[in-house]
Structure formats: C-alpha cells, structure tokens
Coordinates of C-alpha atoms in Angstrom, one line a residue:
Chain A
X27 CA 130.3 70.3 134.2
X28 CA 127.3 72.7 133.9
X29 CA 124.2 71.9 131.9
X30 CA 124.7 73.0 128.2
X31 CA 122.5 75.8 127.0
X32 CA 121.1 73.7 124.2
X33 CA 121.1 69.9 123.9
X34 CA 119.7 67.8 121.1
X35 CA 119.3 64.1 121.8
X36 CA 118.6 61.7 118.9
X37 CA 116.5 64.3 117.0
X38 CA 114.7 63.1 113.9
X39 CA 113.0 65.6 111.5
X40 CA 111.0 64.6 108.4
X41 CA 110.0 67.1 105.7
X42 CA 107.2 65.6 103.7
X43 CA 108.5 62.1 102.7
X44 CA 112.1 63.0 103.3
X45 CA 114.0 62.0 106.4
X46 CA 116.3 65.0 106.8
X47 CA 117.6 64.6 110.4
X48 CA 118.3 61.1 111.4
X49 CA 119.2 61.2 115.1
X50 CA 121.1 64.4 115.7
X51 CA 123.0 64.6 119.0
X52 CA 124.4 68.1 119.7
X53 CA 125.4 70.3 122.6
X54 CA 125.9 74.1 122.7
X55 CA 127.9 74.9 125.8
X56 CA 126.9 78.0 127.9
X57 CA 128.5 81.2 126.8
X58 CA 130.3 79.7 123.9
X59 CA 130.2 79.9 120.1
X60 CA 129.4 76.5 118.6
X61 CA 129.9 76.0 114.9
X62 CA 127.7 73.7 113.0
X63 CA 129.6 72.6 109.9
X64 CA 129.2 70.3 106.9
X65 CA 128.5 70.1 103.2
X66 CA 125.4 71.5 101.6
X67 CA 122.3 69.5 102.2
X68 CA 123.4 67.6 105.3
X69 CA 120.8 69.1 107.6
X70 CA 122.4 72.1 109.2
X71 CA 119.6 74.6 108.4
X72 CA 117.0 71.9 109.3
X73 CA 118.6 71.5 112.7
X74 CA 118.3 75.2 113.4
X75 CA 114.7 75.3 112.1
X76 CA 113.8 72.3 114.2
X77 CA 115.3 73.9 117.4
X78 CA 113.2 77.1 116.8
X79 CA 110.1 75.0 116.1
X80 CA 109.6 75.8 112.4
X81 CA 109.9 72.1 111.7
X82 CA 108.5 69.7 114.3
X83 CA 110.9 67.0 115.6
X84 CA 109.4 63.6 114.9
X85 CA 111.7 61.9 117.4
X86 CA 114.2 62.7 120.1
X87 CA 114.4 65.6 122.6
X88 CA 115.5 69.2 122.6
X89 CA 116.3 71.0 125.8
X90 CA 117.1 74.7 126.4
X91 CA 118.9 75.2 129.7
X92 CA 117.4 71.9 130.9
X93 CA 113.8 72.8 129.9
X94 CA 112.2 70.5 127.3
X95 CA 111.3 72.6 124.2
X96 CA 110.7 69.8 121.8
X97 CA 107.0 70.3 121.4
X98 CA 106.8 74.0 122.2
X99 CA 105.4 76.3 119.6
X100 CA 107.8 78.7 117.9
X101 CA 106.7 81.9 119.7
X102 CA 107.1 80.2 123.1
X103 CA 110.6 79.0 122.2
X104 CA 111.5 82.6 121.1
X105 CA 110.1 84.0 124.3
X106 CA 112.1 81.4 126.3
X107 CA 115.2 83.3 125.1
X108 CA 116.1 82.0 121.7
X109 CA 117.0 84.5 118.9
X110 CA 116.9 83.2 115.3
X111 CA 118.6 84.6 112.3
X112 CA 117.5 82.6 109.3
X113 CA 119.6 81.9 106.2
X114 CA 117.3 84.2 104.1
X115 CA 117.6 86.9 106.8
X116 CA 113.8 87.1 107.2
X117 CA 113.7 90.9 107.2
X118 CA 110.4 92.6 106.7
X119 CA 111.2 94.5 103.4
X120 CA 108.3 96.9 103.5
X121 CA 108.9 97.9 107.1
X122 CA 111.6 100.5 107.9
X123 CA 114.7 99.5 109.8
X124 CA 113.2 101.2 112.8
X125 CA 110.0 99.2 112.5
X126 CA 112.0 96.0 112.1
X127 CA 113.8 96.7 115.3
X128 CA 110.7 97.8 117.3
X129 CA 109.0 94.6 116.3
X130 CA 112.1 92.6 117.5
X131 CA 111.9 94.2 120.9
X132 CA 109.2 91.8 122.0
X133 CA 109.1 92.7 125.7
X134 CA 108.5 96.5 125.2
X135 CA 110.1 99.7 124.1
X136 CA 113.7 99.4 122.8
X137 CA 116.3 99.9 125.5
X138 CA 118.4 102.9 124.3
X139 CA 121.7 101.7 125.8
X140 CA 121.2 98.4 124.0
X141 CA 120.3 100.2 120.8
X142 CA 123.5 102.3 121.0
X143 CA 125.4 99.0 121.4
X144 CA 123.8 97.6 118.3
X145 CA 124.5 100.8 116.4
X146 CA 128.2 100.6 117.4
X147 CA 128.3 97.1 116.0
X148 CA 126.4 98.0 112.8
X149 CA 126.7 101.8 112.1
X150 CA 124.8 101.6 108.7
X151 CA 121.6 100.8 110.6
X152 CA 121.7 104.2 112.2
X153 CA 122.2 105.9 108.9
X154 CA 119.3 104.0 107.3
X155 CA 117.1 104.0 110.4
X156 CA 114.0 105.5 108.6
X157 CA 114.6 103.7 105.3
X158 CA 112.6 100.7 104.1
X159 CA 114.5 97.6 104.9
X160 CA 114.0 96.3 101.4
X161 CA 116.1 99.2 100.1
X162 CA 119.2 98.1 102.1
X163 CA 122.1 96.3 100.4
X164 CA 122.6 92.6 101.0
X165 CA 125.2 93.2 103.7
X166 CA 123.0 95.8 105.5
X167 CA 120.1 93.4 105.4
X168 CA 122.2 90.8 107.1
X169 CA 123.3 93.4 109.7
X170 CA 119.6 94.2 110.3
X171 CA 118.8 90.5 110.6
X172 CA 121.5 90.0 113.3
X173 CA 120.7 93.3 115.0
X174 CA 117.1 92.3 115.4
X175 CA 118.2 89.3 117.3
X176 CA 120.6 91.3 119.4
X177 CA 118.2 94.1 120.4
X178 CA 117.1 92.1 123.4
X179 CA 119.3 89.9 125.5
X180 CA 118.7 86.2 124.6
X181 CA 120.1 83.1 126.1
X182 CA 120.8 81.4 122.8
X183 CA 121.3 82.6 119.3
X184 CA 120.7 80.4 116.2
X185 CA 122.4 82.0 113.3
X186 CA 122.4 80.5 109.8
X187 CA 125.2 81.5 107.4
X188 CA 125.5 85.2 108.3
X189 CA 128.5 85.8 106.0
X190 CA 127.1 84.1 102.9
X191 CA 127.7 86.2 99.8
X192 CA 129.1 89.2 101.7
X193 CA 132.1 91.4 100.9
X194 CA 135.1 90.9 103.1
X195 CA 134.6 94.3 104.8
X196 CA 131.1 93.3 105.9
X197 CA 132.3 89.8 106.9
X198 CA 134.7 91.4 109.3
X199 CA 131.9 93.6 110.7
X200 CA 129.8 90.5 111.3
X201 CA 132.6 88.7 113.0
X202 CA 133.2 91.7 115.3
X203 CA 129.5 91.8 116.2
X204 CA 129.3 88.1 116.9
X205 CA 132.4 88.4 119.2
X206 CA 130.6 91.2 121.1
X207 CA 127.5 89.1 121.4
X208 CA 129.6 86.3 122.9
X209 CA 131.3 88.8 125.3
X210 CA 127.8 89.7 126.4
X211 CA 127.4 86.2 127.7
X212 CA 125.3 84.7 124.9
X213 CA 125.5 81.1 123.7
X214 CA 125.6 80.9 119.9
X215 CA 125.0 78.1 117.5
X216 CA 126.3 79.3 114.2
X217 CA 126.0 77.6 110.8
X218 CA 128.9 78.8 108.7
X219 CA 130.4 77.8 105.3
X220 CA 133.3 80.2 105.5
X221 CA 135.9 78.1 107.3
X222 CA 138.2 81.1 108.1
X223 CA 135.3 82.8 109.9
X224 CA 134.4 79.5 111.7
X225 CA 138.0 79.1 112.9
X226 CA 138.2 82.7 114.1
X227 CA 134.9 82.6 116.0
X228 CA 134.2 79.1 117.1
X229 CA 135.0 77.5 120.5
X230 CA 133.5 74.2 119.6
X231 CA 132.4 72.6 116.4
X232 CA 130.0 69.9 115.3
X233 CA 130.2 68.5 111.8
X234 CA 127.1 67.0 110.2
X235 CA 126.8 64.4 107.4
X236 CA 123.6 62.7 106.1
X237 CA 121.4 64.1 108.9
X238 CA 123.6 63.2 111.8
X239 CA 126.5 64.8 113.8
X240 CA 129.5 62.8 112.8
X241 CA 132.1 64.7 114.8
X242 CA 132.2 67.0 117.8
X243 CA 135.1 68.7 119.5
X244 CA 137.1 71.9 119.8
X245 CA 137.1 74.2 116.8
X246 CA 140.8 74.7 117.3
X247 CA 141.4 70.9 116.9
X248 CA 139.4 70.8 113.7
X249 CA 141.1 74.0 112.4
X250 CA 144.5 72.4 112.9
X251 CA 143.8 69.0 111.3
X252 CA 143.6 69.3 107.5
X253 CA 143.2 65.5 107.2
X254 CA 140.2 65.6 109.6
X255 CA 138.6 68.4 107.5
X256 CA 139.2 66.5 104.4
X257 CA 137.6 63.4 105.9
X258 CA 134.6 65.1 107.4
X259 CA 133.8 67.8 104.8
X260 CA 135.3 66.4 101.7
X261 CA 137.7 69.2 100.9
X262 CA 140.8 70.7 102.3
X263 CA 139.8 73.8 104.3
X264 CA 143.5 74.8 104.5
X265 CA 143.3 75.5 100.8
X266 CA 140.7 78.2 101.4
Chain B
X20 CA 141.5 86.9 109.8
X21 CA 142.6 89.8 107.8
X22 CA 141.3 93.1 109.2
X23 CA 139.2 94.8 106.6
X24 CA 138.3 98.5 106.5
X25 CA 135.0 99.6 108.1
X26 CA 131.9 99.4 106.0
X27 CA 131.0 103.1 105.4
X28 CA 127.7 103.5 103.6
X29 CA 126.6 106.6 101.9
X30 CA 123.1 107.8 101.1
X31 CA 122.6 107.7 97.3
X32 CA 119.8 109.7 95.9
X33 CA 117.4 107.3 94.0
X34 CA 116.4 108.1 90.5
X35 CA 113.2 110.1 89.9
X36 CA 111.6 107.1 88.3
X37 CA 112.4 104.9 91.3
X38 CA 111.0 107.5 93.7
X39 CA 107.8 108.1 91.7
X40 CA 107.1 104.4 91.0
X41 CA 105.4 103.5 94.4
X42 CA 103.0 106.5 94.0
X43 CA 101.9 105.8 90.5
X44 CA 98.9 103.7 91.5
X45 CA 97.7 106.6 93.6
X46 CA 97.7 108.8 90.5
X47 CA 95.4 106.5 88.7
X48 CA 92.3 107.7 90.6
X49 CA 92.6 111.4 89.6
X50 CA 93.8 110.4 86.1
X51 CA 90.6 108.3 85.7
X52 CA 88.5 111.2 87.0
X53 CA 90.1 113.6 84.5
X54 CA 89.5 111.1 81.7
X55 CA 85.9 110.9 82.8
X56 CA 85.6 114.6 82.8
X57 CA 87.0 114.7 79.2
X58 CA 84.6 112.0 78.0
X59 CA 81.4 113.2 79.8
X60 CA 79.9 116.2 78.1
X61 CA 78.3 117.8 81.2
X62 CA 80.1 118.9 84.3
X63 CA 77.1 118.2 86.6
X64 CA 76.7 114.7 85.2
X65 CA 80.4 114.1 85.7
X66 CA 80.2 115.3 89.3
X67 CA 77.1 113.1 90.0
X68 CA 78.8 110.1 88.5
X69 CA 82.1 110.7 90.3
X70 CA 80.4 110.9 93.7
X71 CA 78.4 107.8 92.9
X72 CA 81.6 106.0 91.8
X73 CA 83.5 107.1 94.9
X74 CA 80.6 105.9 97.1
X75 CA 80.4 102.6 95.4
X76 CA 84.2 102.2 95.6
X77 CA 84.2 103.0 99.3
X78 CA 81.6 100.4 100.0
X79 CA 83.5 97.8 98.0
X80 CA 86.6 98.8 99.9
X81 CA 84.9 98.2 103.2
X82 CA 83.7 94.8 102.1
X83 CA 87.1 93.8 100.6
X84 CA 89.6 95.3 103.1
X85 CA 89.2 92.3 105.5
X86 CA 89.6 89.8 102.7
X87 CA 92.9 91.3 101.5
X88 CA 94.4 91.0 105.0
X89 CA 93.1 87.5 105.4
X90 CA 94.6 86.6 102.0
X91 CA 97.9 88.3 102.8
X92 CA 98.3 87.4 106.5
X93 CA 96.8 83.9 106.5
X94 CA 97.3 82.8 102.9
X95 CA 93.6 81.8 103.0
X96 CA 91.4 82.0 100.0
X97 CA 88.1 82.7 101.6
X98 CA 85.3 82.3 99.1
X99 CA 82.9 82.5 102.0
X100 CA 83.6 86.2 102.7
X101 CA 80.4 87.1 100.9
X102 CA 78.4 85.3 103.7
X103 CA 79.5 88.1 106.1
X104 CA 78.3 90.7 103.7
X105 CA 74.8 89.1 103.4
X106 CA 74.5 88.3 107.2
X107 CA 75.7 91.9 108.0
X108 CA 73.0 93.3 105.7
X109 CA 70.2 91.2 107.1
X110 CA 71.2 91.8 110.8
X111 CA 71.7 95.6 110.1
X112 CA 68.4 95.9 108.3
X113 CA 66.6 94.0 111.0
X114 CA 67.9 96.4 113.6
X115 CA 67.0 99.4 111.4
X116 CA 63.4 98.0 111.1
X117 CA 63.2 97.6 114.9
X118 CA 64.3 101.3 115.2
X119 CA 61.6 102.4 112.8
X120 CA 60.6 105.5 114.8
X121 CA 64.2 106.7 114.7
X122 CA 64.8 106.0 111.0
X123 CA 61.4 107.6 110.1
X124 CA 62.0 110.8 112.0
X125 CA 63.2 113.7 109.9
X126 CA 66.2 114.2 112.1
X127 CA 69.7 113.6 110.7
X128 CA 71.0 113.0 114.3
X129 CA 68.4 110.3 115.0
X130 CA 68.8 108.7 111.6
X131 CA 72.6 108.5 112.0
X132 CA 72.2 107.1 115.5
X133 CA 69.9 104.4 114.2
X134 CA 72.4 103.7 111.4
X135 CA 75.2 103.5 114.0
X136 CA 73.2 101.0 116.2
X137 CA 72.5 98.9 113.1
X138 CA 76.1 98.9 112.0
X139 CA 77.3 98.0 115.5
X140 CA 74.8 95.1 115.6
X141 CA 75.8 93.9 112.2
X142 CA 79.5 94.1 113.0
X143 CA 79.1 92.3 116.3
X144 CA 77.1 89.5 114.6
X145 CA 79.5 89.1 111.7
X146 CA 82.6 89.4 113.9
X147 CA 81.3 86.5 116.1
X148 CA 80.3 84.6 112.9
X149 CA 83.9 85.2 111.7
X150 CA 85.3 83.7 114.9
X151 CA 83.1 80.6 114.4
X152 CA 83.8 80.4 110.7
X153 CA 87.6 80.5 111.3
X154 CA 87.5 77.8 114.0
X155 CA 85.1 75.4 112.3
X156 CA 85.8 75.9 108.6
X157 CA 89.1 77.6 107.9
X158 CA 91.4 76.3 110.6
X159 CA 91.3 72.7 109.5
X160 CA 92.4 73.6 106.0
X161 CA 95.3 76.1 106.6
X162 CA 97.9 75.6 103.9
X163 CA 95.5 73.7 101.5
X164 CA 94.2 76.1 98.9
X165 CA 91.9 73.7 97.0
X166 CA 90.3 72.6 100.2
X167 CA 90.0 76.2 101.3
X168 CA 88.0 77.1 98.1
X169 CA 85.8 74.1 98.5
X170 CA 84.9 74.4 102.2
X171 CA 84.6 78.2 102.3
X172 CA 82.3 78.0 99.3
X173 CA 80.4 75.4 101.2
X174 CA 80.3 77.7 104.2
X175 CA 78.8 80.5 101.9
X176 CA 76.1 78.2 100.7
X177 CA 75.2 77.1 104.3
X178 CA 75.1 80.8 105.4
X179 CA 72.8 81.7 102.5
X180 CA 70.5 78.9 103.3
X181 CA 70.4 79.9 107.0
X182 CA 69.5 83.4 106.0
X183 CA 66.6 82.0 103.9
X184 CA 65.5 79.9 106.9
X185 CA 65.6 82.9 109.3
X186 CA 64.4 85.7 107.1
X187 CA 62.6 83.9 104.3
X188 CA 63.4 83.4 100.6
X189 CA 62.0 86.8 99.4
X190 CA 64.2 89.8 98.8
X191 CA 63.6 92.6 101.3
X192 CA 63.1 96.1 100.1
X193 CA 64.2 98.8 102.5
X194 CA 63.8 102.5 102.7
X195 CA 66.8 104.6 103.7
X196 CA 66.5 106.7 106.9
X197 CA 64.4 109.8 106.3
X198 CA 67.1 112.4 106.4
X199 CA 69.3 110.3 104.1
X200 CA 66.8 110.2 101.3
X201 CA 67.0 112.5 98.4
X202 CA 69.9 114.6 97.1
X203 CA 71.5 118.0 97.6
X204 CA 72.4 120.2 94.7
X205 CA 76.0 121.3 94.2
X206 CA 77.3 123.1 91.1
X207 CA 74.1 122.0 89.3
X208 CA 74.7 118.4 90.1
X209 CA 72.4 116.2 92.2
X210 CA 74.4 114.5 94.9
X211 CA 72.6 111.8 96.8
X212 CA 72.9 112.3 100.5
X213 CA 73.4 108.6 101.3
X214 CA 76.3 108.4 98.8
X215 CA 78.0 111.3 100.6
X216 CA 77.6 109.4 103.9
X217 CA 79.0 106.3 102.2
X218 CA 82.0 108.2 101.0
X219 CA 82.6 109.6 104.6
X220 CA 82.2 106.2 106.2
X221 CA 84.6 104.6 103.7
X222 CA 87.2 107.3 104.2
X223 CA 86.9 107.0 108.0
X224 CA 87.4 103.2 107.8
X225 CA 90.4 103.6 105.5
X226 CA 92.0 106.2 107.7
X227 CA 91.3 104.1 110.9
X228 CA 92.8 101.0 109.2
X229 CA 95.9 103.0 108.2
X230 CA 96.2 104.4 111.7
X231 CA 96.0 101.0 113.3
X232 CA 98.4 99.4 110.7
X233 CA 101.0 102.2 110.8
X234 CA 100.9 103.5 114.3
X235 CA 100.3 100.5 116.6
X236 CA 102.3 97.4 117.5
X237 CA 99.4 95.1 116.5
X238 CA 99.4 96.9 113.1
X239 CA 103.2 96.3 112.9
X240 CA 102.7 92.6 113.6
X241 CA 100.0 92.3 110.9
X242 CA 102.1 94.1 108.3
X243 CA 105.1 92.0 109.1
X244 CA 103.0 88.9 109.2
X245 CA 101.7 89.5 105.7
X246 CA 105.3 89.6 104.5
X247 CA 106.8 86.7 106.5
X248 CA 104.6 85.1 109.1
X249 CA 107.2 82.5 110.0
X250 CA 109.7 85.2 111.1
X251 CA 107.1 87.0 113.1
X252 CA 106.6 83.8 115.1
X253 CA 110.4 83.4 115.5
X254 CA 110.4 86.8 117.1
X255 CA 108.0 85.6 119.7
X256 CA 104.5 86.7 118.6
X257 CA 101.6 84.2 118.6
X258 CA 100.5 84.8 115.0
X259 CA 97.6 82.4 115.3
X260 CA 95.9 84.8 117.7
X261 CA 96.5 87.7 115.4
X262 CA 95.0 85.5 112.6
X263 CA 91.8 85.1 114.5
X264 CA 91.7 88.8 115.4
X265 CA 92.2 89.8 111.8
X266 CA 89.6 87.3 110.5
X267 CA 87.1 88.6 113.0
X268 CA 87.8 92.2 112.1
X269 CA 87.7 91.4 108.4
X270 CA 84.3 89.7 108.9
X271 CA 83.0 92.6 110.9
X272 CA 84.1 95.1 108.2
X273 CA 82.3 92.9 105.6
X274 CA 79.2 93.1 107.8
X275 CA 79.5 96.9 107.9
X276 CA 79.9 96.9 104.1
X277 CA 76.8 94.7 103.8
X278 CA 74.7 97.2 105.7
X279 CA 76.0 100.1 103.6
X280 CA 75.6 98.1 100.4
X281 CA 72.1 97.0 101.3
X282 CA 71.0 100.6 102.0
X283 CA 72.7 101.7 98.8
X284 CA 70.8 99.3 96.6
X285 CA 67.6 99.5 98.8
X286 CA 67.1 95.8 98.6
X287 CA 68.8 92.9 100.3
X288 CA 68.9 89.2 99.3
X289 CA 70.6 86.1 100.7
X290 CA 72.8 86.1 97.6
X291 CA 73.9 89.7 97.7
X292 CA 77.3 88.8 99.3
X293 CA 78.0 86.1 96.7
X294 CA 77.2 88.6 93.9
X295 CA 79.5 91.2 95.5
X296 CA 82.3 88.8 95.6
X297 CA 83.2 89.3 92.0
X298 CA 83.9 93.0 92.6
X299 CA 85.6 92.2 95.9
X300 CA 88.0 89.7 94.3
X301 CA 88.8 92.1 91.5
X302 CA 89.8 94.9 93.9
X303 CA 91.8 92.5 96.1
X304 CA 93.7 91.2 93.1
X305 CA 94.4 94.5 91.3
X306 CA 95.3 96.1 94.7
X307 CA 97.9 93.5 95.5
X308 CA 97.2 90.7 98.0
X309 CA 97.6 91.9 101.5
X310 CA 97.7 95.6 100.7
X311 CA 95.0 97.8 102.3
X312 CA 96.2 100.9 100.3
X313 CA 96.1 98.9 97.1
X314 CA 92.6 97.6 97.9
X315 CA 91.5 101.2 98.6
X316 CA 92.8 102.5 95.3
X317 CA 91.5 99.4 93.4
X318 CA 88.0 99.9 94.9
X319 CA 87.9 103.5 93.9
X320 CA 89.0 102.7 90.3
X321 CA 86.4 100.0 90.0
X322 CA 83.6 102.3 91.4
X323 CA 84.5 105.2 89.1
X324 CA 85.1 103.2 86.0
X325 CA 81.8 101.3 86.4
X326 CA 79.8 104.5 86.8
X327 CA 81.5 106.4 83.9
X328 CA 81.3 103.4 81.5
X329 CA 77.6 102.7 82.5
X330 CA 76.8 106.3 81.5
X331 CA 78.9 106.4 78.3
X332 CA 78.3 102.9 77.0
X333 CA 76.0 100.9 79.2
X334 CA 76.6 97.6 77.5
X335 CA 80.3 97.9 78.1
X336 CA 79.8 98.4 81.9
X337 CA 79.6 94.6 82.4
X338 CA 83.1 94.0 81.1
X339 CA 84.7 97.3 82.2
X340 CA 86.0 95.9 85.5
X341 CA 87.4 92.8 84.0
X342 CA 89.2 95.0 81.4
X343 CA 90.6 97.1 84.2
X344 CA 91.9 94.0 86.0
X345 CA 93.5 92.7 82.8
X346 CA 95.2 96.1 82.1
X347 CA 96.5 96.5 85.7
X348 CA 97.8 92.9 85.8
X349 CA 99.6 93.4 82.5
X350 CA 101.2 96.5 84.0
X351 CA 101.9 95.0 87.5
X352 CA 101.3 91.3 87.6
X353 CA 101.3 91.2 91.4
X354 CA 98.8 94.0 91.7
X355 CA 99.3 97.7 92.1
X356 CA 100.9 97.6 95.6
X357 CA 102.1 94.0 96.1
X358 CA 102.8 93.1 99.7
X359 CA 102.8 89.3 99.6
X360 CA 105.5 87.4 97.7
X361 CA 104.4 84.8 95.2
X362 CA 104.0 81.5 97.0

C-alpha cells in the first residue's frame, strides 16, 4: 500500500492550559476524500489547525507524503502543497475577489486555464470579480475561500465545514466543486457536520471524540450503519 | 443528494447611503476647510492657515503612517515610535549642518539636494534602528500588549538618553535652507515656502504608499496581513519577514517626518518625538488602525483644526484635537476607515 498523503501519529495539541488533542492517529489516503467527523468540540478544527501549523503539536508526528512537517512553520507547510480553508473562511474582506485570488496564487501570475476551471465551479466569482470580498453573500464568500485554495494545484486540501449555514443550492455547488477537486487528483481532509454531504463525498472517514480518533474506516460503512453512527456521534444520522 | 438548481446571483444596486458611506471621511477635510472659511473673517488669513494646517497635517501623516501599519499588521503598540522621529531629526540636521555651503547657497536646487541627502541619511539611520528595535525590543513581546507598552516606552527613554549622550542635552536651533526661508504671496496671503515643500513631500509619500499598497504584490500581502495575518501565512507567505520590512519602512518614514518636523519648528530636542506621539496616536486612532488612507485624512483634519482654532480661540487649541477624536470615535468607534477587526 502506498504512503498516505497525510499521516498523524499520536499528535497532542494544547491550547493554553487545555489539552485539546490527546494522541490523534489519522491517515488521509492519496487522491481520496477523507471525512473528519464528530460532535462539536471534540478537536476536528484543532486537528486541521495543527496540521497547517497554526497550533503547534506538543507531541507526536505529522508527515506529508512522508516528509515530517510537525515543526515546520505555516508558510513552509503551505508551500509544501497544503491548501487550507478555515471554518471562518478567512477571506480578506477589504480586498476584491480578484485580489484575493491573485494573493492565493503564490507561485506567480494566475494560470488562466486554472482560473476558467475555478469559474466553471463557482460562476458567481466571475460576476463579482472586481467587487470587495466583504460585500459577497455568505455562500459566495465560502466559494471564494475554496476557490482560493483551488487556484493552484495542491497535494492536500484541509477544508473545515464548507457547507455550514449555506442554502441547499450552494451546498450542491460546493459538493460539485469538491468532486472536481478530487478528480484533479487532490487528497482532501474534510471536516463536515452535514452527514448527507459527508456520505456523498467521503471515501474514508475518521470519527473523533475527546481529542482522539475513535473510529476509522470506509465512509460507506459508516453511512450504512445507523447503530455505529449513534454510538460514535450520539445521534442517528439516518434521521437527518 | 438531491440535485439543487444552480446558484445564479444577480448584481443588485446598493443604496445611495451605502455607496456614499465609505467616502464620507474624505469629505470631512473640505467640509472643515469650508467651515474655517466661514469662521475666519479674512480670505488671506484663511489661506495662510489652511496651507499651514495642511503642511502640519502632512508631516504628522509622514510620522504616523508607519505606526498605523505596525499597529494593523503586527498588532504591536509601539510607544517607542517617537524615538525614530527624534533620531531622524538629529541625524538629518547633522547632515544638513555638514552640508552648510549647500544649504547656505541661494539656490533652490542646491538646497533641495542638501535636504534630500539629509532625508536619505535620516531614513537610513532610522530604518536600521527600526530593524534593531524590532529584533531586540519588539520581537520578544509579540502578542503581549502590556509588555509592548512597557518595553517600547523603555526603548524610547533609552533612545532619548542616547541622543543626549551623542548630541548633548541642549536644544539645537536650526535655520532652514536659504531658498526655503520666507514666504511667497498669493491672493494677498503669505504662504511659507517650507510649508509648501512639506505639503508636496507629504502628498508624494501618501501617493507612493498608495501605489505600493494598491499596485504591488507586497502591498497586497500587507493589506491582507492587516486583516488576517494567520490566513496570509496559510497561503504560504512568510509574514514575519513582511513585519520586519514594514517596521523598518515605518521607522524610516518617522525619521523623514522628524527631519521635516524639526525644520518646521526650527528647533530639535531629544524629546520632540515623544511630544509628537500625542498627535501621532490621535491620527492613528481616528483614522482607523491599519488604514493609511484614514491616517492621511485624520492627519489633515488635526492639522487644519489646530491651526483654525489657534487663530480663532488660542486657548481652545490645546483641546481641539482631543475634541476631534471624541467626536469621530462617537461617530465611528473603530475610526474613520477601520481595517483591523477588534481583537
């Protein structure tokens, strides 16, 4: 079996006096969409922020395609090929959509073919290209946030709750874009609360509880087993 | 999943109030000038005071522009910023004194060349000082506001004492270059030549800063970093290097402002930077932390208001800028053009 794109081995992260991650073991297979699931406050966002280097791991090891990135600074991790879409979207509100995208193209001018591909996934961004990003609707801001990560080819995408609070039409647009991203060969670690979206997109799944991964396996297996969902996440996902 | 219809946005025209709101602060400068014209009985006096106010405002902007970016980008409260103003003034004046034959010649070209050399010397010295200040004093206290206030204030005191050691404790009186002395008469008003130069230099600095911030990638990184530094790093930019560059540039601009301010007042002291900090903080706060445009407008308002009020009611001049700050913060609590979110 080939080396996973991302591997976390016994990762601990403390924030102030709180022990948030307590030995996370996680793998993101190459070219697959891996869902990171669990109730609120179990450490999903902290896991993503630890991988990108916003929080420093106090123990354990994180490898990207075999390379140890545990102690690397955030910019170096990003330049190693990790795209990050935070839960709060992290858009630069006072910059235009164009400026947000130009800034995201770290290696140089935007590739026009790639930009056309992004526009095909998120047409509103073309419409509002010269508008201040702060004037976009919530869904459009989320599109921009993902588009910014997509504008250059990355090895791994860390995406935190991209469908949170969005209308069904925009959720469908997001799902299509993420499928295209996967078809482009990317590996994706996706935190998602919408179980229907998770079932539709995920190849594998890891469920967290109390700062640890308590279950890993095929998303299809988790999607089929209502008892397992009930046991791991405390509510019947089939009811959603 | 259920297939949903495509998301098809439409451009909606914003209301007039919404479109005008961002430009309102810009209108304050001409509004204040018109109010001044209504209150001051003589047109020539008004013109003299307006040029004087604009010159003062431009110099405050030059000194404050670096601080607002440091505030916005690095979330650093640098009470030591005034040290760069003082050091810049002393280095610049020392260079000007060394170039005595050039400053004493009745040639505008030679005088401006001497001024340029002095400004470059001051900016180089304060830029390097800024680098050392960031490394030794600011870097250990990133993220700790109280410590920042204490150590940067300490840095200011040390810098003032070093100036006294190097240049002596006495204030130094300086004469402006020969061709920049005196005034020209326009529409019956006496306009000091040096103030016109100060207006031109301030405008050039503002336009250059806007050009860099709006038209270059480094400017884009700085503007984005002011809003969300963490995300800029997640895109792959080494923001720490940008921090250092901005700190050095801000220090160099304070040095430039120090030279201009020293020549404006025709006397320099080790405490001049510290004294200027009150006005500098006022324009940074009313402009909106991190906003160069806000800082520019705020500085012009402070300069104009101080000159008008000093003419109309001298005793009120001392409190006019505090009153301006209170009024603007009641209107816009985050400053006129807020860039940085409350932290």
